[in-house]
Tab-separated table of C-alpha atoms in Angstrom:
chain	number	residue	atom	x	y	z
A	23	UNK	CA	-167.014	58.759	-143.478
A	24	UNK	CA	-164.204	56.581	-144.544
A	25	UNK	CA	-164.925	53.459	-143.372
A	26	UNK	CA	-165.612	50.739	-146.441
A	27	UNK	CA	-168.597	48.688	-146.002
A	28	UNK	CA	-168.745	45.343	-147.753
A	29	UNK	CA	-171.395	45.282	-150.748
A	30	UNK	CA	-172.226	41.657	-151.902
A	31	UNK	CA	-170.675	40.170	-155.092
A	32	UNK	CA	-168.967	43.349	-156.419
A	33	UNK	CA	-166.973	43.047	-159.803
A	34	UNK	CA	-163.583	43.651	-159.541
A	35	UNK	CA	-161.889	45.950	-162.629
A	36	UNK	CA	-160.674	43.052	-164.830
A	37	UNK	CA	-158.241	45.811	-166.189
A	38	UNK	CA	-156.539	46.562	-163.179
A	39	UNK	CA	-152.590	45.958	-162.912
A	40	UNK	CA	-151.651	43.835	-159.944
A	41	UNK	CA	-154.479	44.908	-157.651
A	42	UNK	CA	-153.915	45.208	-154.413
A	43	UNK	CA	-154.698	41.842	-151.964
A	44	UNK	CA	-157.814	40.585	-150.957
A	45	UNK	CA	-156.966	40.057	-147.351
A	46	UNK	CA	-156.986	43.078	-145.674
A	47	UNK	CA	-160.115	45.563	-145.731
A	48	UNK	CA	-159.151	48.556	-146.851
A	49	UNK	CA	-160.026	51.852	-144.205
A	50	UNK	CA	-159.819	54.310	-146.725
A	51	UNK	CA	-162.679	52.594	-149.353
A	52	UNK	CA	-165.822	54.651	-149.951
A	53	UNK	CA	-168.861	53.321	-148.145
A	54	UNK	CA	-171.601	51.649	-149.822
A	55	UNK	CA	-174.367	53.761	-151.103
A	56	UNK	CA	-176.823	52.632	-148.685
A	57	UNK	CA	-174.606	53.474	-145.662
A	58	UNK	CA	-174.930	57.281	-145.835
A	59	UNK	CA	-175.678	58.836	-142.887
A	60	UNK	CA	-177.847	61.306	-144.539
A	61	UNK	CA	-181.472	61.489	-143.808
A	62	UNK	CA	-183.266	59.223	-146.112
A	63	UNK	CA	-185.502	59.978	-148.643
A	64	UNK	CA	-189.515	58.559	-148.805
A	65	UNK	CA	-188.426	56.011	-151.427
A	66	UNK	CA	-185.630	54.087	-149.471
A	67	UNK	CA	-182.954	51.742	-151.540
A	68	UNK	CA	-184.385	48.241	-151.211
A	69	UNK	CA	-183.232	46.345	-149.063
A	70	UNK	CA	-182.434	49.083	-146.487
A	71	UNK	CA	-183.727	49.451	-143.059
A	72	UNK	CA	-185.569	52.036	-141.931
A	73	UNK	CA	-183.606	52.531	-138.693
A	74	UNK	CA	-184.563	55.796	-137.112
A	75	UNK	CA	-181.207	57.935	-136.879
A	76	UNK	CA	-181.964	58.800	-133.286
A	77	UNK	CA	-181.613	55.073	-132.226
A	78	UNK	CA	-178.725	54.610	-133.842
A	79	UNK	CA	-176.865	58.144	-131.882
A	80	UNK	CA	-178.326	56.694	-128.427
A	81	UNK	CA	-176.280	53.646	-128.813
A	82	UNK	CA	-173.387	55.413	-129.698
A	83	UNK	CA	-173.416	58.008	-126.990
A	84	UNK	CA	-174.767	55.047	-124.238
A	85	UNK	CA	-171.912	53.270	-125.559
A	86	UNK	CA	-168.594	55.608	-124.946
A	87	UNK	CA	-167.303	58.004	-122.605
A	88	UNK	CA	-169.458	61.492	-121.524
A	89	UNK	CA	-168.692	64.218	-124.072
A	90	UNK	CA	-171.241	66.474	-126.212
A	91	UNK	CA	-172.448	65.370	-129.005
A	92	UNK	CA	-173.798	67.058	-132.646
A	93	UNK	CA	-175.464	64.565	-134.983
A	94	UNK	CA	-177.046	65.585	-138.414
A	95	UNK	CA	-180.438	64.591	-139.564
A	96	UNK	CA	-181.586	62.930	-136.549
A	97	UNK	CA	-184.954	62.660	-137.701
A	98	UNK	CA	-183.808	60.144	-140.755
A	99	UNK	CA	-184.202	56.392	-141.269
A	100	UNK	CA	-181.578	54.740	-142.557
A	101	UNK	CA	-178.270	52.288	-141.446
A	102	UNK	CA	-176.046	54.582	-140.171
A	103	UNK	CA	-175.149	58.084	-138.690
A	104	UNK	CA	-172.178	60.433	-138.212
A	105	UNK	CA	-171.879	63.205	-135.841
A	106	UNK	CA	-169.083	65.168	-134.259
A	107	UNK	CA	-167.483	64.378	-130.696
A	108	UNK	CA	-165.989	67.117	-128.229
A	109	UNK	CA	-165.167	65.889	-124.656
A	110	UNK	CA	-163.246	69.043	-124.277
A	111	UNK	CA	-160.109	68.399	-125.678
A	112	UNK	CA	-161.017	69.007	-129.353
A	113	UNK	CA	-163.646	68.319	-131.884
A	114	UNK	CA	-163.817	64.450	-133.630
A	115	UNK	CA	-165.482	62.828	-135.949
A	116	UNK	CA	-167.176	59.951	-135.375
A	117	UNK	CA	-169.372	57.159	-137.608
A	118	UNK	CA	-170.902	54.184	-136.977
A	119	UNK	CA	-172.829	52.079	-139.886
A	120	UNK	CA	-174.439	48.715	-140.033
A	121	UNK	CA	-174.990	46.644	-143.178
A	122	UNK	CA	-175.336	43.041	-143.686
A	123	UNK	CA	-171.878	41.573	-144.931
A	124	UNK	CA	-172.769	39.550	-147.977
A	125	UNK	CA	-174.624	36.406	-149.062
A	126	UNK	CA	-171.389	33.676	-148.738
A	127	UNK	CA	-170.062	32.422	-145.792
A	128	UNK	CA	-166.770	34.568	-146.149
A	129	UNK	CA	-168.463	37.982	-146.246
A	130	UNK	CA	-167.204	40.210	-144.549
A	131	UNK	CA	-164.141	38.934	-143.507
A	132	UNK	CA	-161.506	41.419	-145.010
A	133	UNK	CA	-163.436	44.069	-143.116
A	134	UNK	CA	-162.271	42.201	-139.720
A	135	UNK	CA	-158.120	41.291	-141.192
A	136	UNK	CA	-155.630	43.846	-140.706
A	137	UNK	CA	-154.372	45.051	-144.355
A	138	UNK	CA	-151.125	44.529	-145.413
A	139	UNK	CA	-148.360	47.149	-144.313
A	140	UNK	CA	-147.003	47.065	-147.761
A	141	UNK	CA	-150.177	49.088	-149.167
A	142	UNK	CA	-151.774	50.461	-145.913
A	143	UNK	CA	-149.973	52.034	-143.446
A	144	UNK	CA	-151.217	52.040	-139.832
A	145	UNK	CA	-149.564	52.271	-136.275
A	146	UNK	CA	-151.594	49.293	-134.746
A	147	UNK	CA	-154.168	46.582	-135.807
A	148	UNK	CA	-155.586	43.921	-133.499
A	149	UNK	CA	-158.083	41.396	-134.401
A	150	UNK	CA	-159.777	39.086	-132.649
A	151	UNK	CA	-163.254	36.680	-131.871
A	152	UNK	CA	-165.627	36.951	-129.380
A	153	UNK	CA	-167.495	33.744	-127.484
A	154	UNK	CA	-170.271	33.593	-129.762
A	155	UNK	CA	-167.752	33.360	-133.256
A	156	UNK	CA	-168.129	37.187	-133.929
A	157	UNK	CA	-164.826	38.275	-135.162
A	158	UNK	CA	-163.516	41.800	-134.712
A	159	UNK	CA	-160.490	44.116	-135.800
A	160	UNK	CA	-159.918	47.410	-134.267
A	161	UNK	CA	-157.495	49.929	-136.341
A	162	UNK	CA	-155.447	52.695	-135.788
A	163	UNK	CA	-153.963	54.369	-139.056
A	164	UNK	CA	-154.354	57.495	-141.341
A	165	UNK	CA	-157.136	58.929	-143.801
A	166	UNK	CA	-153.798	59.622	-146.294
A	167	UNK	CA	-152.216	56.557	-147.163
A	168	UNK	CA	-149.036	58.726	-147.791
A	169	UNK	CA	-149.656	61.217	-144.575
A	170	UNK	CA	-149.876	64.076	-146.796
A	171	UNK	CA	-151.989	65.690	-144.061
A	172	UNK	CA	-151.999	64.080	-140.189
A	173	UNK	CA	-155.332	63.179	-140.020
A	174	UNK	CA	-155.988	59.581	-138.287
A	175	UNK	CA	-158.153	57.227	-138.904
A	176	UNK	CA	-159.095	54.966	-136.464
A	177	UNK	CA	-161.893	52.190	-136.492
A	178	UNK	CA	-162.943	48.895	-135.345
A	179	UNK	CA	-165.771	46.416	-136.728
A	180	UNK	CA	-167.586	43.565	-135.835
A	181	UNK	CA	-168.239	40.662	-138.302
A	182	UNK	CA	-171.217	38.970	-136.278
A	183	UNK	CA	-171.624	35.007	-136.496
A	184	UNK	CA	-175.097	35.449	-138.451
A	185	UNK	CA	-173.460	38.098	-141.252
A	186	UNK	CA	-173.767	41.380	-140.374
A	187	UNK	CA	-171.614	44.491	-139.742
A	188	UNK	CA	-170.827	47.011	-137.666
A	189	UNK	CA	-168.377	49.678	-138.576
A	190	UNK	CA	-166.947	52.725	-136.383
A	191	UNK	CA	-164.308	55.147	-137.151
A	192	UNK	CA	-162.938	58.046	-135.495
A	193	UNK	CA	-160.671	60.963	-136.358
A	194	UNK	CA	-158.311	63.598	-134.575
A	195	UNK	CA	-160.466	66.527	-136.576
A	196	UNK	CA	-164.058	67.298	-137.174
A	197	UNK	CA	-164.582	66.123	-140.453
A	198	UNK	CA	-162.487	63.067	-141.964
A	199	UNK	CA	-161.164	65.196	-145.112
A	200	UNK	CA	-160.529	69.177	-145.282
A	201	UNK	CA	-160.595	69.620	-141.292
A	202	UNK	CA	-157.715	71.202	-139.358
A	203	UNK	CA	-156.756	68.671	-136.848
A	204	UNK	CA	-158.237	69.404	-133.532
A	205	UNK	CA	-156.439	67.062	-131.110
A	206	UNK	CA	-153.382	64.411	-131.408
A	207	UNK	CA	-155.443	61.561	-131.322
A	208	UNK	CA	-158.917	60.337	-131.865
A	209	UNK	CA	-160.503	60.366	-128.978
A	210	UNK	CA	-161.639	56.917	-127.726
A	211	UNK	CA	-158.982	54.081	-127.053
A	212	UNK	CA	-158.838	50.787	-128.969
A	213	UNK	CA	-160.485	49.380	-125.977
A	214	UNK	CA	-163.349	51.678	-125.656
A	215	UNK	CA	-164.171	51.461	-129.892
A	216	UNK	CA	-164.499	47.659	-129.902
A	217	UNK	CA	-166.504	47.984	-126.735
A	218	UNK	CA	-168.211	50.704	-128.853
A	219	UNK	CA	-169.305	47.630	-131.950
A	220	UNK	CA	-169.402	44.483	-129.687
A	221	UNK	CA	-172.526	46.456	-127.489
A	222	UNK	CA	-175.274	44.315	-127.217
A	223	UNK	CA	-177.996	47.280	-127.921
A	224	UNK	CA	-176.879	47.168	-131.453
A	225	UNK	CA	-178.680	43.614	-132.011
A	226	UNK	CA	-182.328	45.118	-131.938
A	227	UNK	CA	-181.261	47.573	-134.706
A	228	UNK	CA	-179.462	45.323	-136.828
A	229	UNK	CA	-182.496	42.712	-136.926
A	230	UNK	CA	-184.016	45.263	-138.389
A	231	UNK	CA	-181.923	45.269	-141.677
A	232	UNK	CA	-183.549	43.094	-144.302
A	233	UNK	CA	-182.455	40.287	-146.359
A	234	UNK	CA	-180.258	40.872	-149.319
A	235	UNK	CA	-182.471	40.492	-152.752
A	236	UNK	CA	-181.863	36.965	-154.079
A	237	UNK	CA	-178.882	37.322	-156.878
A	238	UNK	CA	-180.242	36.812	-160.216
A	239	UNK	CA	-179.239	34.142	-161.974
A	240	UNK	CA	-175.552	34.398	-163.835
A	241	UNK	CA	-175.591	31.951	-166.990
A	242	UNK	CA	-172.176	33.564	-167.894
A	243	UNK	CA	-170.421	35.328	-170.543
A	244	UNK	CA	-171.670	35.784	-173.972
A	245	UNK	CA	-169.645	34.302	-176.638
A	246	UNK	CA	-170.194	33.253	-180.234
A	247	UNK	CA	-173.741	34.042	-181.390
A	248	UNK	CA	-175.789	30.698	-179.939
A	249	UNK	CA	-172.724	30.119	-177.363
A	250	UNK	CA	-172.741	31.031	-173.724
A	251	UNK	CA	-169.279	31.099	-172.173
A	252	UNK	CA	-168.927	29.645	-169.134
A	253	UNK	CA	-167.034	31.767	-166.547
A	254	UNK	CA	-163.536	31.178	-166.552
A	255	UNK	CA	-161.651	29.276	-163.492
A	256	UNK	CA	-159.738	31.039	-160.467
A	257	UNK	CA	-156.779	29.825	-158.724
A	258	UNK	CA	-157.645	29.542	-155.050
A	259	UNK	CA	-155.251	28.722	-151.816
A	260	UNK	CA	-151.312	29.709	-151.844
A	261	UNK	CA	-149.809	28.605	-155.214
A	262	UNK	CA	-149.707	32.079	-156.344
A	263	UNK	CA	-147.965	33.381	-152.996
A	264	UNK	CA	-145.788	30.179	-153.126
A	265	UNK	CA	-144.424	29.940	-156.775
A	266	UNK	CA	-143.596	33.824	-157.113
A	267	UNK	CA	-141.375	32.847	-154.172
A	268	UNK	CA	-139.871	30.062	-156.005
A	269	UNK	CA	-139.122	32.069	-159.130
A	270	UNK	CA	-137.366	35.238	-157.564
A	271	UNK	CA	-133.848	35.832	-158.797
A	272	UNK	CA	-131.240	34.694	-156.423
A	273	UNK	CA	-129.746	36.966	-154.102
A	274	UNK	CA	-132.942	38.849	-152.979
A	275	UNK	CA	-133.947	38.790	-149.126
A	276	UNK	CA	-137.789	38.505	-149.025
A	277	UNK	CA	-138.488	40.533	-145.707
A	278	UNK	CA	-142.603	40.617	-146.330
A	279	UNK	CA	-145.107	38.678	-148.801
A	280	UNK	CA	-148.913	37.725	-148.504
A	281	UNK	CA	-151.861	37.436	-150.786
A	282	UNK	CA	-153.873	34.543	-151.662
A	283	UNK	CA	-155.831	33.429	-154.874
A	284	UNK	CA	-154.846	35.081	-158.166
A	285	UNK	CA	-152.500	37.544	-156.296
A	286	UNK	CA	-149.457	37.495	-153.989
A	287	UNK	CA	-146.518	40.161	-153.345
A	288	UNK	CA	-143.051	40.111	-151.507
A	289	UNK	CA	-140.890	42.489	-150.713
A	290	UNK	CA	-137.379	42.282	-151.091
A	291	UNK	CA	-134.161	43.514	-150.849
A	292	UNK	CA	-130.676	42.573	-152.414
A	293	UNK	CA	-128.489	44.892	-149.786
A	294	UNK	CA	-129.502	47.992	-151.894
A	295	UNK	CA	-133.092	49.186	-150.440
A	296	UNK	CA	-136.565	47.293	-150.130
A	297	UNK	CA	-138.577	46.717	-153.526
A	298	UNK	CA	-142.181	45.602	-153.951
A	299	UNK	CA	-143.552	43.125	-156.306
A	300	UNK	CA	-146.277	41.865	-156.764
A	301	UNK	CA	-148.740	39.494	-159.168
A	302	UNK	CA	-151.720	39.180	-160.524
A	303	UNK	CA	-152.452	35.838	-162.432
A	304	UNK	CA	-156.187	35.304	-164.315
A	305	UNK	CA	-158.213	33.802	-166.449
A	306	UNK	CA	-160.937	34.630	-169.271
A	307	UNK	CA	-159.385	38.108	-169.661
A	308	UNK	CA	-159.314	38.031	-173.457
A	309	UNK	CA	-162.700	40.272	-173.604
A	310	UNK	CA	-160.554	43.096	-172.255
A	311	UNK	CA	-157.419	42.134	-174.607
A	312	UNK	CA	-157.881	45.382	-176.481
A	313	UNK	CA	-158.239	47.891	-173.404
A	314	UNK	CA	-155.233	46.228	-171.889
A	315	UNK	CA	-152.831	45.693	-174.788
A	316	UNK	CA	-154.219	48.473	-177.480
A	317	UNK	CA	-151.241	50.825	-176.717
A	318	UNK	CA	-147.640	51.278	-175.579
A	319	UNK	CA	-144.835	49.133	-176.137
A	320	UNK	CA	-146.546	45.959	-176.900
A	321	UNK	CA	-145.248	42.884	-178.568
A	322	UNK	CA	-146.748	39.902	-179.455
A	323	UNK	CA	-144.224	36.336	-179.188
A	324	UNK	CA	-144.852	33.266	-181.786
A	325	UNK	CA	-146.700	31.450	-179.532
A	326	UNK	CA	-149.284	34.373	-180.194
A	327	UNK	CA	-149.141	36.052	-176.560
A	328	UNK	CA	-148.979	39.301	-175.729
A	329	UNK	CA	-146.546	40.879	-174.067
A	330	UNK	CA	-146.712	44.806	-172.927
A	331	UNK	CA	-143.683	46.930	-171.004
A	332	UNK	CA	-144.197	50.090	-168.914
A	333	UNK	CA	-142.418	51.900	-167.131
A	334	UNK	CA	-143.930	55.009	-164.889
A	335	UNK	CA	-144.085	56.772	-161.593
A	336	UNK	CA	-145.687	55.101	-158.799
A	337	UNK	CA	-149.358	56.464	-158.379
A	338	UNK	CA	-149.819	56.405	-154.420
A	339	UNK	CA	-147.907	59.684	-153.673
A	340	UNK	CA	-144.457	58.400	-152.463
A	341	UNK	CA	-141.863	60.504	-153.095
A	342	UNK	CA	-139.550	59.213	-156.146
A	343	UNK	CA	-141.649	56.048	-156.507
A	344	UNK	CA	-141.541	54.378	-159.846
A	345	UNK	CA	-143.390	51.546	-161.331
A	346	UNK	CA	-142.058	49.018	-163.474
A	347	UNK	CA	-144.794	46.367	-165.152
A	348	UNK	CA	-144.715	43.208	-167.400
A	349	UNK	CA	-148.175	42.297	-168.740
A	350	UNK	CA	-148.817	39.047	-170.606
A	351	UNK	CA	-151.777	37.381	-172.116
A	352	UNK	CA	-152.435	34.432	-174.578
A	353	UNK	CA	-154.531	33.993	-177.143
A	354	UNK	CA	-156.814	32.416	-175.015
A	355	UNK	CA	-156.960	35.017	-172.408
A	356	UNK	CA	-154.849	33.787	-169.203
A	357	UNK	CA	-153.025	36.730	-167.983
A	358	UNK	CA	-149.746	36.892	-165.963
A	359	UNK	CA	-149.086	40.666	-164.823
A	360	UNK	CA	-146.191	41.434	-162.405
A	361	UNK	CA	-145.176	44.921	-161.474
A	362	UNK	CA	-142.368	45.683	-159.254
A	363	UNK	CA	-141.497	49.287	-157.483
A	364	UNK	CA	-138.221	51.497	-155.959
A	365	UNK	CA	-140.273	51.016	-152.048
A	366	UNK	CA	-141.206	48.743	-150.491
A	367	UNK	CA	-144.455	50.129	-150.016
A	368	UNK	CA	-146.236	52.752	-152.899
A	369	UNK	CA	-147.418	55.434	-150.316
A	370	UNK	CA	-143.800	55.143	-148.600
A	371	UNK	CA	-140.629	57.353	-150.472
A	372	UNK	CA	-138.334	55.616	-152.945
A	373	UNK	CA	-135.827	53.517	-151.086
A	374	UNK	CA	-133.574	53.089	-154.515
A	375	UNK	CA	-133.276	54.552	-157.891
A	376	UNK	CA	-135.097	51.920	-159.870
A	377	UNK	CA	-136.578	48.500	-158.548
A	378	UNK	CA	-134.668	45.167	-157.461
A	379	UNK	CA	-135.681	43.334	-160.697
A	380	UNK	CA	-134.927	44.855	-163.913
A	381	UNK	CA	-137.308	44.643	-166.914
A	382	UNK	CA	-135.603	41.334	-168.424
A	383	UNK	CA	-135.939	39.535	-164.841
A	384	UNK	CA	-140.061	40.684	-164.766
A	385	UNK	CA	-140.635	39.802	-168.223
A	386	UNK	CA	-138.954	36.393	-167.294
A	387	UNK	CA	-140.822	36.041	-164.548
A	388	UNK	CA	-143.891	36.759	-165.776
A	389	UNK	CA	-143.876	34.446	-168.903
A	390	UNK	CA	-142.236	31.424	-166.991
A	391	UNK	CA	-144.156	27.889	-167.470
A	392	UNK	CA	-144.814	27.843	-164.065
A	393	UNK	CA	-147.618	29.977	-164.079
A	394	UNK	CA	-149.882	27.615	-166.181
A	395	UNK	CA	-149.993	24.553	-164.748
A	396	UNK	CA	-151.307	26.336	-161.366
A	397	UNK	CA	-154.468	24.062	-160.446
A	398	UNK	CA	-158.091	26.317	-160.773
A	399	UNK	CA	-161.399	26.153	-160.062
């Protein structure tokens, strides 16, 4: 099952090179450990329910059109179940999983924005909120970000008003990976899979989910022997978006951008072919100064920051892709990292030889003023 499910307060890999955005949950993440559909063992995961499988496939098949079912391990506990569909016009797939969201307020809802066309493709996304303040997206786009085989992936979750989730997905062959495909599509509509997660049977099962464990208390980073380090601030809102606008060489079209926080991304063209690029801008990353800047070319400027060039193919299968980056840090670990590409999406083909910035205009870009005097939290 491909379907992510949010897991509260996750680290994010401080060493990763203009991540992708935050908006926008991702359909081809892993799921969370305690989502498997597997039968589940005597000594459950804390904090999971002990939902009997069986309940879980009766919803499901009250809760879409008349077909024949095959579920695994009905005689399981756990939070979720997937099975295999056949209403006689080819085998499917099918999941559905339930979780709570997180512990803040905004848990849970990338899982219910449509992701960004510029790193997920998808043929249609739809969100929207139901009476109550339940939010919903349903999805229709592929297991393979760059279509290297036609399987789809479609899904549609609901972000409830009191936290919790509930996540289907569907596919156009009987398993989600290593499956011929057995039909065109998936087999229910977009209608018919949010009717599938907005079902009011599911409430009874997900009050059965337990609280999260209270998060243990986070004093911060260790410094200096008798020092604690406070954790370092984050740049909320749309200055990031906004000021890699403002700094773009003249001449380029943006035709796309987004992100929020530490990272934004446009897409541009000069006349010659779309280009991404994108931005990552953080704090308190000098603990990782020697995994990131330990190799390649690397120099380091008066000033005392460090300043790193690579150039390499793209990494998310598009044909002729390549990947240009500019990564920066000072001494006192703020980080500006901008990367820029020959698409104007990685899992699409090259749409030029190289990318619409060169290395100069990057490194300018990415060591500009500018990027400092961005308020934080």
């Amino acid at each position: 099952y491909a379907g992510s499910v949010v897991t509260p307060d996750g680290p994010a890999d401080k060493a990763g090179v203009a991540a992708a955005p935050k908006t926008g949950g991702s359909p081809t993440a892993e799921p969370a450990p305690e989502s498997s559909g597997e039968p589940a063992s005597d000594a459950l995961k804390p904090g999971m329910a002990e939902i009997p499988l069986s309940r879980i496939a009766d919803v499901i098949k009250a809760n879409t059109p008349a077909g024949e079912w095959r579920f695994d391990g009905l005689d399981g506990k756990g939070q979720g179940i997937s099975g295999v569909y056949d209403d006689g016009k080819g085998e499917a797939a099918v999941g559905v999983f339930l979780n709570r969201a997180g512990r803040s307020a905004e848990a849970g809802v990338d899982m219910v924005t449509c992701p960004e066309k510029a790193y997920v493709p998808y043929d249609a996304c739809e969100t929207g909120k139901l009476p109550d303040g339940s939010r919903w997206m349903v999805f229709q786009g592929y297991e393979y970000p760059d279509k290297r085989e036609e399987t789809k992936s479609w899904r549609a979750t609901l972000l409830t008003k009191d936290g919790f989730l509930i996540d289907a997905s569907e596919y156009n062959a009987p398993a989600e990976k290593g499956a011929a495909i057995s039909r065109e599509n998936p087999p229910f509509t977009a209608a018919q899979m949010k009717a599938l997660v907005t079902a009011d049977a599911w409430r009874p099962l997900l009050d059965q989910i337990p609280p999260l464990p209270t998060a243990p208390a986070q004093p911060g980073k260790l410094g200096k022997p008798g020092k604690v380090r406070q954790a370092p601030p984050e740049i909320v809102g749309n200055t990031v978006p906004n000021t890699l606008r403002s700094l773009l060489p003249k001449g380029l079209k943006v035709v796309d951008d987004g992100g929020e926080g530490e990272f934004a991304f446009v897409v541009v063209d000069d006349g010659k072919g779309k280009s991404l690029v994108q931005i990552n801008v953080q704090y308190g990353m000098d603990d990782v100064a020697d995994q990131l800047f330990g190799s390649g070319d690397v120099t380091t400027l008066p000033d005392g920051r460090k300043v790193k060039l690579t150039q390499q193919p793209g990494e998310k299968g598009g044909e002729g892709v390549v990947w240009w980056t500019v990564d920066t840090l000072t001494k006192d670990g703020f980080r500006v990292v901008v990367g820029a590409f020959n698409t104007g999406a990685q899992h699409e083909a090259a749409t030029r030889a190289e990318p619409a910035l060169t290395m100069e205009q990057l490194k300018a870009l990415a060591l500009d003023p500018k990027w400092a005097k961005l308020p934080a939290k």
